[in-house]
């Protein structure tokens, strides 16, 4: 290499070195660039942690507002045991049952559904579809006169239809007894003359006292009053005569009458009492009045004694 070539090589190298040196020297600020690298302000430590905003302990927990123990439970308002149960108002046992008002044994309860009976009761169906009993025996209730009459016909089970006729200024009644002793809480249906209108009472007869009850089903009821002749017809579900049978319509049957004054039923006067329990559903049953013998002996006893005394007097006069 000649000198000129060497000189040019050196110049080129020198220029290249200077160029490299200058670039490296000028880039000092870039690698250190502390402000750009750390940029402490750019990290914004306060924004990253933002302890106050991130935790915001007061706003996030807000213990008082979140639990609000007092408002959430509000034990007094939520349970309100007295108002919620209100046992007295909900059950109101006294007002719901009102047993005394329902039975009202001291005040007569008038059956206001009685309609007019426009035909006379008769013996037309006796022995065919209806059981009949009467005093005097075989008297005709369709004819004017003192005839006490009752007939029954089974509708279904314990439900029977009744026809009742008798003479009284007060009431006539038909009684059903499970034994021969009348008056042991016997079911008794009473048709009373209330200012020439028939009213029907369902009662129990005990110790000669008729107590009005409302637990006996009776419907419909028809009736009429003509002078002292009272007639009524009704359908009734009678109690079961025995607990051992599902259906038992056998009772001692009675007819009676009595007074009805200012809503009070007087003690019944027995007109007919069957001598045995009779099946009210059997139209072929014969009913014998057990009172006939007593009435006969009473009726004929006094004249017989008088006749003996008269014969004795006549005998003495002939001596």
PDB file of C-alpha atoms in Angstrom:
ATOM      1  CA  UNK A   1       0.000   0.000   0.000  1.00  0.00           C
ATOM      2  CA  UNK A   2       1.470   3.364  -0.978  1.00  0.00           C
ATOM      3  CA  UNK A   3       1.433   6.366   1.250  1.00  0.00           C
ATOM      4  CA  UNK A   4      -1.572   7.940  -0.372  1.00  0.00           C
ATOM      5  CA  UNK A   5      -3.607   4.825   0.137  1.00  0.00           C
ATOM      6  CA  UNK A   6      -2.521   4.578   3.733  1.00  0.00           C
ATOM      7  CA  UNK A   7      -3.445   8.182   4.304  1.00  0.00           C
ATOM      8  CA  UNK A   8      -6.897   7.733   2.823  1.00  0.00           C
ATOM      9  CA  UNK A   9      -7.456   4.553   4.859  1.00  0.00           C
ATOM     10  CA  UNK A  10      -6.496   6.393   7.997  1.00  0.00           C
ATOM     11  CA  UNK A  11      -8.818   9.252   7.176  1.00  0.00           C
ATOM     12  CA  UNK A  12     -11.677   6.873   6.538  1.00  0.00           C
ATOM     13  CA  UNK A  13     -11.063   4.999   9.751  1.00  0.00           C
ATOM     14  CA  UNK A  14     -10.778   8.189  11.631  1.00  0.00           C
ATOM     15  CA  UNK A  15     -14.037   9.411  10.249  1.00  0.00           C
ATOM     16  CA  UNK A  16     -15.707   6.094  11.028  1.00  0.00           C
ATOM     17  CA  UNK A  17     -14.352   6.178  14.562  1.00  0.00           C
ATOM     18  CA  UNK A  18     -15.515   9.705  15.035  1.00  0.00           C
ATOM     19  CA  UNK A  19     -18.917   8.778  13.759  1.00  0.00           C
ATOM     20  CA  UNK A  20     -19.215   5.861  16.118  1.00  0.00           C
ATOM     21  CA  UNK A  21     -17.879   7.855  18.992  1.00  0.00           C
ATOM     22  CA  UNK A  22     -20.217  10.685  18.357  1.00  0.00           C
ATOM     23  CA  UNK A  23     -23.249   8.364  18.244  1.00  0.00           C
ATOM     24  CA  UNK A  24     -22.260   6.605  21.408  1.00  0.00           C
ATOM     25  CA  UNK A  25     -21.588   9.892  23.116  1.00  0.00           C
ATOM     26  CA  UNK A  26     -24.889  11.337  22.100  1.00  0.00           C
ATOM     27  CA  UNK A  27     -26.899   8.301  23.310  1.00  0.00           C
ATOM     28  CA  UNK A  28     -25.762   8.696  26.906  1.00  0.00           C
ATOM     29  CA  UNK A  29     -29.033  10.299  27.843  1.00  0.00           C
ATOM     30  CA  UNK A  30     -31.048   7.480  26.331  1.00  0.00           C
ATOM     31  CA  UNK A  31     -29.775   4.526  28.379  1.00  0.00           C
ATOM     32  CA  UNK A  32     -29.721   6.535  31.602  1.00  0.00           C
ATOM     33  CA  UNK A  33     -32.841   8.530  30.836  1.00  0.00           C
ATOM     34  CA  UNK A  34     -33.654   8.225  34.471  1.00  0.00           C
ATOM     35  CA  UNK A  35     -36.700  10.373  34.104  1.00  0.00           C
ATOM     36  CA  UNK A  36     -38.054   8.216  31.257  1.00  0.00           C
ATOM     37  CA  UNK A  37     -37.065   4.843  32.739  1.00  0.00           C
ATOM     38  CA  UNK A  38     -38.236   5.366  36.242  1.00  0.00           C
ATOM     39  CA  UNK A  39     -40.721   7.977  35.373  1.00  0.00           C
ATOM     40  CA  UNK A  40     -41.690   7.986  39.016  1.00  0.00           C
ATOM     41  CA  UNK A  41     -44.410  10.421  38.199  1.00  0.00           C
ATOM     42  CA  UNK A  42     -45.749   8.060  35.500  1.00  0.00           C
ATOM     43  CA  UNK A  43     -46.087   5.176  37.922  1.00  0.00           C
ATOM     44  CA  UNK A  44     -48.110   7.494  39.920  1.00  0.00           C
ATOM     45  CA  UNK A  45     -47.630   5.475  43.025  1.00  0.00           C
ATOM     46  CA  UNK A  46     -50.467   7.329  44.559  1.00  0.00           C
ATOM     47  CA  UNK A  47     -52.720   6.230  41.706  1.00  0.00           C
ATOM     48  CA  UNK A  48     -51.549   2.614  41.781  1.00  0.00           C
ATOM     49  CA  UNK A  49     -52.003   2.050  45.469  1.00  0.00           C
ATOM     50  CA  UNK A  50     -54.438   4.796  45.909  1.00  0.00           C
ATOM     51  CA  UNK A  51     -54.810   3.452  49.392  1.00  0.00           C
ATOM     52  CA  UNK A  52     -57.487   5.873  50.181  1.00  0.00           C
ATOM     53  CA  UNK A  53     -59.552   5.120  47.068  1.00  0.00           C
ATOM     54  CA  UNK A  54     -58.905   1.350  46.898  1.00  0.00           C
ATOM     55  CA  UNK A  55     -59.624   0.484  50.453  1.00  0.00           C
ATOM     56  CA  UNK A  56     -61.844   3.379  51.162  1.00  0.00           C
ATOM     57  CA  UNK A  57     -62.403   1.543  54.415  1.00  0.00           C
ATOM     58  CA  UNK A  58     -65.026   3.895  55.520  1.00  0.00           C
ATOM     59  CA  UNK A  59     -67.060   3.678  52.309  1.00  0.00           C
ATOM     60  CA  UNK A  60     -66.582  -0.082  51.555  1.00  0.00           C
ATOM     61  CA  UNK A  61     -67.377  -1.518  54.932  1.00  0.00           C
ATOM     62  CA  UNK A  62     -69.662   1.209  55.984  1.00  0.00           C
ATOM     63  CA  UNK A  63     -70.402  -1.104  58.877  1.00  0.00           C
ATOM     64  CA  UNK A  64     -73.207   0.977  60.122  1.00  0.00           C
ATOM     65  CA  UNK A  65     -75.010   1.181  56.783  1.00  0.00           C
ATOM     66  CA  UNK A  66     -74.298  -2.427  55.564  1.00  0.00           C
ATOM     67  CA  UNK A  67     -75.373  -4.369  58.625  1.00  0.00           C
ATOM     68  CA  UNK A  68     -77.867  -1.863  59.816  1.00  0.00           C
ATOM     69  CA  UNK A  69     -78.614  -4.345  62.557  1.00  0.00           C
ATOM     70  CA  UNK A  70     -81.345  -2.268  63.981  1.00  0.00           C
ATOM     71  CA  UNK A  71     -83.177  -1.791  60.688  1.00  0.00           C
ATOM     72  CA  UNK A  72     -82.667  -5.349  59.338  1.00  0.00           C
ATOM     73  CA  UNK A  73     -83.845  -7.291  62.336  1.00  0.00           C
ATOM     74  CA  UNK A  74     -86.168  -4.731  63.744  1.00  0.00           C
ATOM     75  CA  UNK A  75     -87.214  -7.555  66.036  1.00  0.00           C
ATOM     76  CA  UNK A  76     -90.086  -5.678  67.493  1.00  0.00           C
ATOM     77  CA  UNK A  77     -91.658  -4.771  64.147  1.00  0.00           C
ATOM     78  CA  UNK A  78     -90.937  -8.080  62.312  1.00  0.00           C
ATOM     79  CA  UNK A  79     -92.206 -10.541  64.888  1.00  0.00           C
ATOM     80  CA  UNK A  80     -94.838  -8.353  66.412  1.00  0.00           C
ATOM     81  CA  UNK A  81     -96.011 -11.524  68.139  1.00  0.00           C
ATOM     82  CA  UNK A  82     -99.062  -9.896  69.557  1.00  0.00           C
ATOM     83  CA  UNK A  83    -100.311  -8.550  66.231  1.00  0.00           C
ATOM     84  CA  UNK A  84     -99.322 -11.599  64.102  1.00  0.00           C
ATOM     85  CA  UNK A  85    -100.847 -14.329  66.216  1.00  0.00           C
ATOM     86  CA  UNK A  86    -103.597 -12.296  67.801  1.00  0.00           C
ATOM     87  CA  UNK A  87    -104.776 -15.566  69.314  1.00  0.00           C
ATOM     88  CA  UNK A  88    -107.799 -13.993  70.857  1.00  0.00           C
ATOM     89  CA  UNK A  89    -109.024 -12.379  67.637  1.00  0.00           C
ATOM     90  CA  UNK A  90    -108.162 -15.331  65.336  1.00  0.00           C
ATOM     91  CA  UNK A  91    -109.752 -18.122  67.338  1.00  0.00           C
ATOM     92  CA  UNK A  92    -112.395 -16.083  69.116  1.00  0.00           C
ATOM     93  CA  UNK A  93    -113.599 -19.359  70.571  1.00  0.00           C
ATOM     94  CA  UNK A  94    -116.420 -17.716  72.405  1.00  0.00           C
ATOM     95  CA  UNK A  95    -117.800 -15.923  69.345  1.00  0.00           C
ATOM     96  CA  UNK A  96    -117.235 -18.870  66.954  1.00  0.00           C
ATOM     97  CA  UNK A  97    -118.888 -21.588  68.999  1.00  0.00           C
ATOM     98  CA  UNK A  98    -121.339 -19.453  70.967  1.00  0.00           C
ATOM     99  CA  UNK A  99    -122.737 -22.688  72.343  1.00  0.00           C
ATOM    100  CA  UNK A 100    -125.227 -20.894  74.529  1.00  0.00           C
ATOM    101  CA  UNK A 101    -126.591 -18.785  71.684  1.00  0.00           C
ATOM    102  CA  UNK A 102    -126.766 -21.789  69.343  1.00  0.00           C
ATOM    103  CA  UNK A 103    -128.881 -23.949  71.650  1.00  0.00           C
ATOM    104  CA  UNK A 104    -130.869 -21.232  73.400  1.00  0.00           C
ATOM    105  CA  UNK A 105    -132.772 -23.717  75.501  1.00  0.00           C
ATOM    106  CA  UNK A 106    -134.651 -21.030  77.379  1.00  0.00           C
ATOM    107  CA  UNK A 107    -136.067 -19.157  74.375  1.00  0.00           C
ATOM    108  CA  UNK A 108    -138.328 -21.036  71.914  1.00  0.00           C
ATOM    109  CA  UNK A 109    -136.959 -21.150  68.385  1.00  0.00           C
ATOM    110  CA  UNK A 110    -139.819 -20.945  65.901  1.00  0.00           C
ATOM    111  CA  UNK A 111    -139.568 -22.796  62.610  1.00  0.00           C
ATOM    112  CA  UNK A 112    -140.467 -19.999  60.200  1.00  0.00           C
ATOM    113  CA  UNK A 113    -140.417 -22.240  57.104  1.00  0.00           C
ATOM    114  CA  UNK A 114    -143.842 -23.789  57.811  1.00  0.00           C
ATOM    115  CA  UNK A 115    -146.097 -23.621  54.746  1.00  0.00           C
ATOM    116  CA  UNK A 116    -149.854 -24.071  54.626  1.00  0.00           C
ATOM    117  CA  UNK A 117    -151.269 -27.603  54.600  1.00  0.00           C
ATOM    118  CA  UNK A 118    -154.338 -27.404  52.383  1.00  0.00           C
ATOM    119  CA  UNK A 119    -155.559 -31.037  52.590  1.00  0.00           C
ATOM    120  CA  UNK A 120    -156.605 -33.184  55.524  1.00  0.00           C
ATOM    121  CA  UNK A 121    -154.412 -36.016  56.723  1.00  0.00           C
ATOM    122  CA  UNK A 122    -156.089 -39.383  56.099  1.00  0.00           C
ATOM    123  CA  UNK A 123    -155.642 -43.117  56.598  1.00  0.00           C
ATOM    124  CA  UNK A 124    -155.485 -43.765  52.846  1.00  0.00           C
ATOM    125  CA  UNK A 125    -151.970 -45.275  52.837  1.00  0.00           C
ATOM    126  CA  UNK A 126    -152.049 -47.013  56.230  1.00  0.00           C
ATOM    127  CA  UNK A 127    -150.685 -50.553  56.042  1.00  0.00           C
ATOM    128  CA  UNK A 128    -149.478 -50.065  52.473  1.00  0.00           C
ATOM    129  CA  UNK A 129    -146.795 -47.421  52.491  1.00  0.00           C
ATOM    130  CA  UNK A 130    -147.232 -45.897  55.930  1.00  0.00           C
ATOM    131  CA  UNK A 131    -147.215 -47.133  59.518  1.00  0.00           C
ATOM    132  CA  UNK A 132    -150.222 -45.680  61.376  1.00  0.00           C
ATOM    133  CA  UNK A 133    -151.194 -45.299  65.028  1.00  0.00           C
ATOM    134  CA  UNK A 134    -154.303 -43.616  66.434  1.00  0.00           C
ATOM    135  CA  UNK A 135    -156.454 -42.972  69.462  1.00  0.00           C
ATOM    136  CA  UNK A 136    -159.239 -43.964  69.422  1.00  0.00           C
ATOM    137  CA  UNK A 137    -157.983 -46.946  67.477  1.00  0.00           C
ATOM    138  CA  UNK A 138    -158.711 -46.740  63.731  1.00  0.00           C
ATOM    139  CA  UNK A 139    -160.257 -43.261  64.004  1.00  0.00           C
ATOM    140  CA  UNK A 140    -160.216 -41.277  60.759  1.00  0.00           C
ATOM    141  CA  UNK A 141    -158.148 -38.055  60.959  1.00  0.00           C
ATOM    142  CA  UNK A 142    -159.878 -36.710  57.850  1.00  0.00           C
ATOM    143  CA  UNK A 143    -163.190 -36.519  59.729  1.00  0.00           C
ATOM    144  CA  UNK A 144    -163.922 -33.825  62.281  1.00  0.00           C
ATOM    145  CA  UNK A 145    -163.736 -35.064  65.840  1.00  0.00           C
ATOM    146  CA  UNK A 146    -161.339 -36.016  68.595  1.00  0.00           C
ATOM    147  CA  UNK A 147    -158.898 -38.212  66.696  1.00  0.00           C
ATOM    148  CA  UNK A 148    -155.198 -38.329  67.559  1.00  0.00           C
ATOM    149  CA  UNK A 149    -153.235 -39.792  64.668  1.00  0.00           C
ATOM    150  CA  UNK A 150    -149.632 -40.263  63.549  1.00  0.00           C
ATOM    151  CA  UNK A 151    -148.144 -42.007  60.520  1.00  0.00           C
ATOM    152  CA  UNK A 152    -144.553 -42.591  59.373  1.00  0.00           C
ATOM    153  CA  UNK A 153    -142.923 -43.569  56.103  1.00  0.00           C
ATOM    154  CA  UNK A 154    -139.235 -44.239  55.484  1.00  0.00           C
ATOM    155  CA  UNK A 155    -137.588 -42.052  52.854  1.00  0.00           C
ATOM    156  CA  UNK A 156    -134.061 -43.409  53.238  1.00  0.00           C
ATOM    157  CA  UNK A 157    -132.006 -44.678  56.156  1.00  0.00           C
ATOM    158  CA  UNK A 158    -132.900 -42.693  59.278  1.00  0.00           C
ATOM    159  CA  UNK A 159    -134.986 -40.154  57.355  1.00  0.00           C
ATOM    160  CA  UNK A 160    -138.762 -40.513  57.780  1.00  0.00           C
ATOM    161  CA  UNK A 161    -141.790 -38.485  56.769  1.00  0.00           C
ATOM    162  CA  UNK A 162    -144.369 -37.837  59.506  1.00  0.00           C
ATOM    163  CA  UNK A 163    -148.059 -36.964  59.529  1.00  0.00           C
ATOM    164  CA  UNK A 164    -149.452 -35.764  62.845  1.00  0.00           C
ATOM    165  CA  UNK A 165    -152.999 -34.791  63.771  1.00  0.00           C
ATOM    166  CA  UNK A 166    -154.674 -34.061  67.084  1.00  0.00           C
ATOM    167  CA  UNK A 167    -156.886 -31.819  69.157  1.00  0.00           C
ATOM    168  CA  UNK A 168    -155.477 -29.097  71.411  1.00  0.00           C
ATOM    169  CA  UNK A 169    -155.568 -25.374  72.013  1.00  0.00           C
ATOM    170  CA  UNK A 170    -151.824 -25.527  72.635  1.00  0.00           C
ATOM    171  CA  UNK A 171    -149.773 -28.215  70.908  1.00  0.00           C
ATOM    172  CA  UNK A 172    -149.710 -31.843  69.776  1.00  0.00           C
ATOM    173  CA  UNK A 173    -146.519 -33.892  69.687  1.00  0.00           C
ATOM    174  CA  UNK A 174    -145.064 -37.212  68.554  1.00  0.00           C
ATOM    175  CA  UNK A 175    -142.351 -38.753  70.710  1.00  0.00           C
ATOM    176  CA  UNK A 176    -139.702 -41.402  70.040  1.00  0.00           C
ATOM    177  CA  UNK A 177    -138.224 -43.312  72.971  1.00  0.00           C
ATOM    178  CA  UNK A 178    -135.652 -46.092  73.048  1.00  0.00           C
ATOM    179  CA  UNK A 179    -137.248 -47.647  76.140  1.00  0.00           C
ATOM    180  CA  UNK A 180    -140.649 -48.060  77.750  1.00  0.00           C
ATOM    181  CA  UNK A 181    -139.975 -45.232  80.202  1.00  0.00           C
ATOM    182  CA  UNK A 182    -141.129 -41.974  78.675  1.00  0.00           C
ATOM    183  CA  UNK A 183    -139.039 -38.918  79.419  1.00  0.00           C
ATOM    184  CA  UNK A 184    -135.396 -39.999  79.274  1.00  0.00           C
ATOM    185  CA  UNK A 185    -134.277 -37.353  76.757  1.00  0.00           C
ATOM    186  CA  UNK A 186    -136.757 -38.676  74.205  1.00  0.00           C
ATOM    187  CA  UNK A 187    -136.762 -37.049  70.775  1.00  0.00           C
ATOM    188  CA  UNK A 188    -140.081 -35.180  70.480  1.00  0.00           C
ATOM    189  CA  UNK A 189    -141.490 -33.200  67.556  1.00  0.00           C
ATOM    190  CA  UNK A 190    -143.988 -30.525  68.617  1.00  0.00           C
ATOM    191  CA  UNK A 191    -146.567 -28.813  66.370  1.00  0.00           C
ATOM    192  CA  UNK A 192    -147.992 -25.816  68.227  1.00  0.00           C
ATOM    193  CA  UNK A 193    -150.902 -23.473  67.621  1.00  0.00           C
ATOM    194  CA  UNK A 194    -149.404 -19.982  67.536  1.00  0.00           C
ATOM    195  CA  UNK A 195    -152.315 -17.598  66.881  1.00  0.00           C
ATOM    196  CA  UNK A 196    -153.909 -20.043  64.420  1.00  0.00           C
ATOM    197  CA  UNK A 197    -150.571 -20.706  62.698  1.00  0.00           C
ATOM    198  CA  UNK A 198    -148.520 -23.864  63.095  1.00  0.00           C
ATOM    199  CA  UNK A 199    -144.991 -23.624  64.452  1.00  0.00           C
ATOM    200  CA  UNK A 200    -142.781 -26.691  64.840  1.00  0.00           C
ATOM    201  CA  UNK A 201    -140.274 -27.268  67.621  1.00  0.00           C
ATOM    202  CA  UNK A 202    -137.703 -30.049  67.887  1.00  0.00           C
ATOM    203  CA  UNK A 203    -137.322 -30.944  71.544  1.00  0.00           C
ATOM    204  CA  UNK A 204    -136.049 -33.469  74.060  1.00  0.00           C
ATOM    205  CA  UNK A 205    -138.447 -34.723  76.740  1.00  0.00           C
ATOM    206  CA  UNK A 206    -136.847 -35.328  80.110  1.00  0.00           C
ATOM    207  CA  UNK A 207    -138.708 -35.645  83.411  1.00  0.00           C
ATOM    208  CA  UNK A 208    -141.887 -34.176  81.868  1.00  0.00           C
ATOM    209  CA  UNK A 209    -140.020 -31.103  80.601  1.00  0.00           C
ATOM    210  CA  UNK A 210    -139.700 -30.310  76.892  1.00  0.00           C
ATOM    211  CA  UNK A 211    -136.385 -28.634  76.081  1.00  0.00           C
ATOM    212  CA  UNK A 212    -136.154 -26.998  72.664  1.00  0.00           C
ATOM    213  CA  UNK A 213    -133.050 -27.866  70.619  1.00  0.00           C
ATOM    214  CA  UNK A 214    -131.883 -27.061  67.079  1.00  0.00           C
ATOM    215  CA  UNK A 215    -129.733 -30.106  66.346  1.00  0.00           C
ATOM    216  CA  UNK A 216    -132.571 -32.203  64.887  1.00  0.00           C
ATOM    217  CA  UNK A 217    -132.963 -31.957  61.121  1.00  0.00           C
ATOM    218  CA  UNK A 218    -136.566 -31.212  60.119  1.00  0.00           C
ATOM    219  CA  UNK A 219    -137.606 -30.036  56.666  1.00  0.00           C
ATOM    220  CA  UNK A 220    -139.925 -29.305  54.960  1.00  0.00           C
ATOM    221  CA  UNK A 221    -142.790 -28.523  57.328  1.00  0.00           C
ATOM    222  CA  UNK A 222    -146.470 -27.968  56.446  1.00  0.00           C
ATOM    223  CA  UNK A 223    -149.300 -27.310  58.882  1.00  0.00           C
ATOM    224  CA  UNK A 224    -152.800 -26.034  59.520  1.00  0.00           C
ATOM    225  CA  UNK A 225    -154.998 -25.051  62.452  1.00  0.00           C
ATOM    226  CA  UNK A 226    -158.793 -25.331  62.316  1.00  0.00           C
ATOM    227  CA  UNK A 227    -160.357 -24.403  65.631  1.00  0.00           C
ATOM    228  CA  UNK A 228    -158.515 -26.810  67.960  1.00  0.00           C
ATOM    229  CA  UNK A 229    -157.597 -29.361  65.289  1.00  0.00           C
ATOM    230  CA  UNK A 230    -153.874 -29.158  64.567  1.00  0.00           C
ATOM    231  CA  UNK A 231    -152.310 -30.921  61.580  1.00  0.00           C
ATOM    232  CA  UNK A 232    -148.682 -30.961  60.460  1.00  0.00           C
ATOM    233  CA  UNK A 233    -146.451 -32.939  58.140  1.00  0.00           C
ATOM    234  CA  UNK A 234    -142.649 -32.926  58.074  1.00  0.00           C
ATOM    235  CA  UNK A 235    -139.564 -34.924  57.147  1.00  0.00           C
ATOM    236  CA  UNK A 236    -137.063 -35.682  59.897  1.00  0.00           C
ATOM    237  CA  UNK A 237    -133.782 -37.510  60.290  1.00  0.00           C
ATOM    238  CA  UNK A 238    -134.353 -39.450  63.496  1.00  0.00           C
ATOM    239  CA  UNK A 239    -131.511 -40.577  65.767  1.00  0.00           C
ATOM    240  CA  UNK A 240    -130.313 -44.162  65.516  1.00  0.00           C
ATOM    241  CA  UNK A 241    -132.179 -46.251  68.073  1.00  0.00           C
ATOM    242  CA  UNK A 242    -129.118 -48.436  68.798  1.00  0.00           C
ATOM    243  CA  UNK A 243    -125.385 -47.981  68.430  1.00  0.00           C
ATOM    244  CA  UNK A 244    -124.875 -51.554  67.184  1.00  0.00           C
ATOM    245  CA  UNK A 245    -126.727 -51.059  63.904  1.00  0.00           C
ATOM    246  CA  UNK A 246    -126.033 -48.627  61.096  1.00  0.00           C
ATOM    247  CA  UNK A 247    -129.778 -48.089  60.629  1.00  0.00           C
ATOM    248  CA  UNK A 248    -132.391 -48.659  63.342  1.00  0.00           C
ATOM    249  CA  UNK A 249    -135.781 -46.951  63.281  1.00  0.00           C
ATOM    250  CA  UNK A 250    -137.429 -48.942  66.080  1.00  0.00           C
ATOM    251  CA  UNK A 251    -138.852 -46.782  68.888  1.00  0.00           C
ATOM    252  CA  UNK A 252    -141.592 -46.666  71.488  1.00  0.00           C
ATOM    253  CA  UNK A 253    -144.044 -44.327  69.755  1.00  0.00           C
ATOM    254  CA  UNK A 254    -146.182 -41.766  71.592  1.00  0.00           C
ATOM    255  CA  UNK A 255    -148.716 -39.018  70.892  1.00  0.00           C
ATOM    256  CA  UNK A 256    -149.329 -36.250  73.417  1.00  0.00           C
ATOM    257  CA  UNK A 257    -150.717 -32.748  73.752  1.00  0.00           C
ATOM    258  CA  UNK A 258    -150.184 -29.798  76.063  1.00  0.00           C
ATOM    259  CA  UNK A 259    -150.350 -26.057  76.577  1.00  0.00           C
ATOM    260  CA  UNK A 260    -148.444 -23.413  74.649  1.00  0.00           C
ATOM    261  CA  UNK A 261    -148.525 -20.064  76.430  1.00  0.00           C
ATOM    262  CA  UNK A 262    -146.339 -17.049  75.664  1.00  0.00           C
ATOM    263  CA  UNK A 263    -143.792 -19.280  73.946  1.00  0.00           C
ATOM    264  CA  UNK A 264    -143.619 -21.816  76.790  1.00  0.00           C
ATOM    265  CA  UNK A 265    -144.406 -25.491  76.219  1.00  0.00           C
ATOM    266  CA  UNK A 266    -146.296 -27.101  79.091  1.00  0.00           C
ATOM    267  CA  UNK A 267    -145.696 -30.671  80.259  1.00  0.00           C
ATOM    268  CA  UNK A 268    -147.045 -33.205  77.742  1.00  0.00           C
ATOM    269  CA  UNK A 269    -150.189 -35.198  78.446  1.00  0.00           C
ATOM    270  CA  UNK A 270    -149.789 -38.703  76.966  1.00  0.00           C
ATOM    271  CA  UNK A 271    -152.640 -39.816  74.697  1.00  0.00           C
ATOM    272  CA  UNK A 272    -150.997 -42.888  73.132  1.00  0.00           C
ATOM    273  CA  UNK A 273    -147.880 -44.869  74.037  1.00  0.00           C
ATOM    274  CA  UNK A 274    -147.019 -48.038  72.112  1.00  0.00           C
ATOM    275  CA  UNK A 275    -146.734 -51.176  74.224  1.00  0.00           C
ATOM    276  CA  UNK A 276    -143.396 -52.060  72.564  1.00  0.00           C
ATOM    277  CA  UNK A 277    -140.773 -50.636  70.244  1.00  0.00           C
ATOM    278  CA  UNK A 278    -142.152 -50.527  66.698  1.00  0.00           C
ATOM    279  CA  UNK A 279    -140.262 -50.238  63.428  1.00  0.00           C
ATOM    280  CA  UNK A 280    -141.357 -46.912  61.985  1.00  0.00           C
ATOM    281  CA  UNK A 281    -140.161 -47.958  58.524  1.00  0.00           C
ATOM    282  CA  UNK A 282    -142.466 -50.998  58.397  1.00  0.00           C
ATOM    283  CA  UNK A 283    -146.007 -50.072  57.245  1.00  0.00           C
ATOM    284  CA  UNK A 284    -147.356 -53.461  58.349  1.00  0.00           C
ATOM    285  CA  UNK A 285    -146.497 -52.920  62.014  1.00  0.00           C
ATOM    286  CA  UNK A 286    -149.488 -52.853  64.368  1.00  0.00           C
ATOM    287  CA  UNK A 287    -149.320 -50.279  67.146  1.00  0.00           C
ATOM    288  CA  UNK A 288    -151.152 -51.113  70.372  1.00  0.00           C
ATOM    289  CA  UNK A 289    -151.804 -48.286  72.807  1.00  0.00           C
ATOM    290  CA  UNK A 290    -150.522 -49.384  76.214  1.00  0.00           C
ATOM    291  CA  UNK A 291    -152.694 -46.713  77.853  1.00  0.00           C
ATOM    292  CA  UNK A 292    -155.970 -48.296  76.697  1.00  0.00           C
ATOM    293  CA  UNK A 293    -156.065 -50.874  79.530  1.00  0.00           C
ATOM    294  CA  UNK A 294    -155.461 -48.224  82.155  1.00  0.00           C
ATOM    295  CA  UNK A 295    -158.077 -45.952  80.635  1.00  0.00           C
ATOM    296  CA  UNK A 296    -160.583 -48.807  80.440  1.00  0.00           C
ATOM    297  CA  UNK A 297    -160.088 -49.914  84.023  1.00  0.00           C
ATOM    298  CA  UNK A 298    -160.351 -46.338  85.158  1.00  0.00           C
ATOM    299  CA  UNK A 299    -163.467 -45.725  83.066  1.00  0.00           C
ATOM    300  CA  UNK A 300    -165.294 -48.851  84.129  1.00  0.00           C
ATOM    301  CA  UNK A 301    -164.009 -49.176  87.679  1.00  0.00           C
ATOM    302  CA  UNK A 302    -166.137 -46.442  89.255  1.00  0.00           C
ATOM    303  CA  UNK A 303    -169.454 -47.436  87.618  1.00  0.00           C
ATOM    304  CA  UNK A 304    -168.883 -51.041  88.687  1.00  0.00           C
ATOM    305  CA  UNK A 305    -168.437 -49.992  92.303  1.00  0.00           C
ATOM    306  CA  UNK A 306    -171.476 -47.737  92.093  1.00  0.00           C
ATOM    307  CA  UNK A 307    -173.493 -50.575  90.658  1.00  0.00           C
ATOM    308  CA  UNK A 308    -172.512 -52.847  93.550  1.00  0.00           C
ATOM    309  CA  UNK A 309    -173.497 -50.180  96.073  1.00  0.00           C
ATOM    310  CA  UNK A 310    -176.819 -49.610  94.291  1.00  0.00           C
ATOM    311  CA  UNK A 311    -177.564 -53.325  94.298  1.00  0.00           C
ATOM    312  CA  UNK A 312    -176.754 -53.473  97.982  1.00  0.00           C
ATOM    313  CA  UNK A 313    -179.108 -50.597  98.761  1.00  0.00           C
ATOM    314  CA  UNK A 314    -181.889 -52.164  96.739  1.00  0.00           C
ATOM    315  CA  UNK A 315    -181.383 -55.445  98.525  1.00  0.00           C
ATOM    316  CA  UNK A 316    -181.693 -53.800 101.914  1.00  0.00           C
ATOM    317  CA  UNK A 317    -184.877 -52.030 100.841  1.00  0.00           C
ATOM    318  CA  UNK A 318    -186.428 -55.308  99.853  1.00  0.00           C
ATOM    319  CA  UNK A 319    -185.860 -56.776 103.301  1.00  0.00           C
TER     320      UNK A 319
END
